[in-house]
Short mmCIF file of C-alpha atoms in Angstrom, two decimals:
data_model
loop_
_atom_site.label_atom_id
_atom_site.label_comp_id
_atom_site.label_asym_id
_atom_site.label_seq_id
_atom_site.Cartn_x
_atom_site.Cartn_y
_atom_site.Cartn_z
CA UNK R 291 -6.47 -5.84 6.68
CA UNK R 292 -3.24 -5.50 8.72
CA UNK R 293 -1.07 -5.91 5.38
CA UNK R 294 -3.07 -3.84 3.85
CA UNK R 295 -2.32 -1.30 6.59
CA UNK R 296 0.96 -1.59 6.19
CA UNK R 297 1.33 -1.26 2.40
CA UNK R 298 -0.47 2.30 3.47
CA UNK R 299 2.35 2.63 5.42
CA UNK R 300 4.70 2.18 3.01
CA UNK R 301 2.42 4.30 0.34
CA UNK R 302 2.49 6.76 2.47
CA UNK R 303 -1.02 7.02 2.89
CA UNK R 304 -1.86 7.38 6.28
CA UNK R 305 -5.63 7.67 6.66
CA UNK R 306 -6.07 4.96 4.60
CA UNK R 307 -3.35 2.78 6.59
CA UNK R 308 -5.68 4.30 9.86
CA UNK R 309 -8.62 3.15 8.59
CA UNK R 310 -7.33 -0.56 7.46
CA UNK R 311 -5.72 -0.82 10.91
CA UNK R 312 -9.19 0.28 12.36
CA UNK R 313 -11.08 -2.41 10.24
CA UNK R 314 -8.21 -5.33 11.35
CA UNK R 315 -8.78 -3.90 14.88
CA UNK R 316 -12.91 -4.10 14.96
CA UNK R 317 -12.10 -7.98 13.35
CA UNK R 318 -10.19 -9.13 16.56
CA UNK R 319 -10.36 -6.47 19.42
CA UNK R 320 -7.07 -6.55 21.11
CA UNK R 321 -5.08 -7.31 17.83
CA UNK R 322 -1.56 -6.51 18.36
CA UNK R 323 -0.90 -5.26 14.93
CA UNK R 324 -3.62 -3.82 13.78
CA UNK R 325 -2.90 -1.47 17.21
CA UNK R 326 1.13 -0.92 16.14
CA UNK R 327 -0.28 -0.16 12.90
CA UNK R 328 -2.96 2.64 14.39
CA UNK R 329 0.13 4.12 16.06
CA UNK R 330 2.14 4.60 13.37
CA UNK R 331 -1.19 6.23 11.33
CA UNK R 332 -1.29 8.51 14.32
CA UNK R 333 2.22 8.98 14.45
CA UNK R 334 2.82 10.16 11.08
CA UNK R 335 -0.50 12.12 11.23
CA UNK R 336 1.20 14.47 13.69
CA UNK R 337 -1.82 12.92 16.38
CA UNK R 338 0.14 12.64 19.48
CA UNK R 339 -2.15 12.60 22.27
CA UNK R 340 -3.11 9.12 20.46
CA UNK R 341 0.50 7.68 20.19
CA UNK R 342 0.76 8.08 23.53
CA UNK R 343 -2.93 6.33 24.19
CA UNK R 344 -2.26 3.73 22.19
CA UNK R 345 1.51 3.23 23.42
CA UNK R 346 0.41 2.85 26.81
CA UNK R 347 -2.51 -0.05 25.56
CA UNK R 348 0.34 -1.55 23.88
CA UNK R 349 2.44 -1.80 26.96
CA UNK R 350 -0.07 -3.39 29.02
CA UNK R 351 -0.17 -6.26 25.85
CA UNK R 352 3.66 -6.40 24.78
CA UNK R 353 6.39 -4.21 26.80
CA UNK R 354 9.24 -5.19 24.50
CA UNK R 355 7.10 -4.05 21.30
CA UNK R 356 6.11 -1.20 23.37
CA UNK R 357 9.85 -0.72 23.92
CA UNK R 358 10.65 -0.82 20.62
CA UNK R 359 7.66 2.18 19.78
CA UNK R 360 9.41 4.16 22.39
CA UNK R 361 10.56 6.65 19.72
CA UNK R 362 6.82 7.54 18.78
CA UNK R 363 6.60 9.61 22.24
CA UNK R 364 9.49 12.13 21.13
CA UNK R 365 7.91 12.41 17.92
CA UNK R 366 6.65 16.02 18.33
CA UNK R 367 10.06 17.27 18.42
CA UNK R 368 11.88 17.95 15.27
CA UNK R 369 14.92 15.67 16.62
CA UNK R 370 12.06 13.10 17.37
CA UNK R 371 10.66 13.59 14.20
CA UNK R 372 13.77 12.97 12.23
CA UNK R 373 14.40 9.64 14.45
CA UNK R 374 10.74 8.03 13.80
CA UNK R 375 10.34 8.91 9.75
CA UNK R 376 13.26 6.17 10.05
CA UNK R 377 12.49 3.92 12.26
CA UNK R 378 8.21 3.80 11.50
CA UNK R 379 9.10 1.50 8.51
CA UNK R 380 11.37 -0.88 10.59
CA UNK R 381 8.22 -1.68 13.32
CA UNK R 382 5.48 -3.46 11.19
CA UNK R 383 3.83 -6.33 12.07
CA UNK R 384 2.68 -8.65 8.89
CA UNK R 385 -0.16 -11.15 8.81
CA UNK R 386 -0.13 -14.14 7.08
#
């Protein structure tokens, strides 16, 4: 489910990537990637109140990662904005 997320992603198709990140999510609470991958959704959905849930959850799991998703926060702003349409497609986590 997580690639399938992240092909989404790539689609640009974020309620679908939300919804496969939800399903990977429900299959292994706790999932690292299938909770990066319900950030970015949220991200690029313009649903900020969850980045910043979910960043926080992440940090608890992974600082570095959560690090690394930093740029979601900013988001909002059009600089912010700018910075994660970039970097959303360098920060996806692949299954095998």
């Amino acid at each position: 489910m997580i690639n399938a997320g992240n092909f989404a992603l790539i689609r640009q198709n974020y309620p679908a990537a939300f919804l496969y990140f939800c399903e990977a999510r429900g299959m292994q609470d706790g999932q690292l990637g299938a909770i990066v991958g319900m950030l970015l959704a949220h991200n690029e959905l313009g649903n900020h109140a969850a980045v910043a849930q979910l960043l926080t959850e992440i940090t608890r799991m992974d600082p570095a990662m959560a690090a690394n998703l930093a740029y979601t926060v900013s988001a909002g702003t059009p600089e912010g904005r700018a910075s994660a349409t970039l970097e959303s497609k360098e920060t996806v986590l692949w299954t095998e």
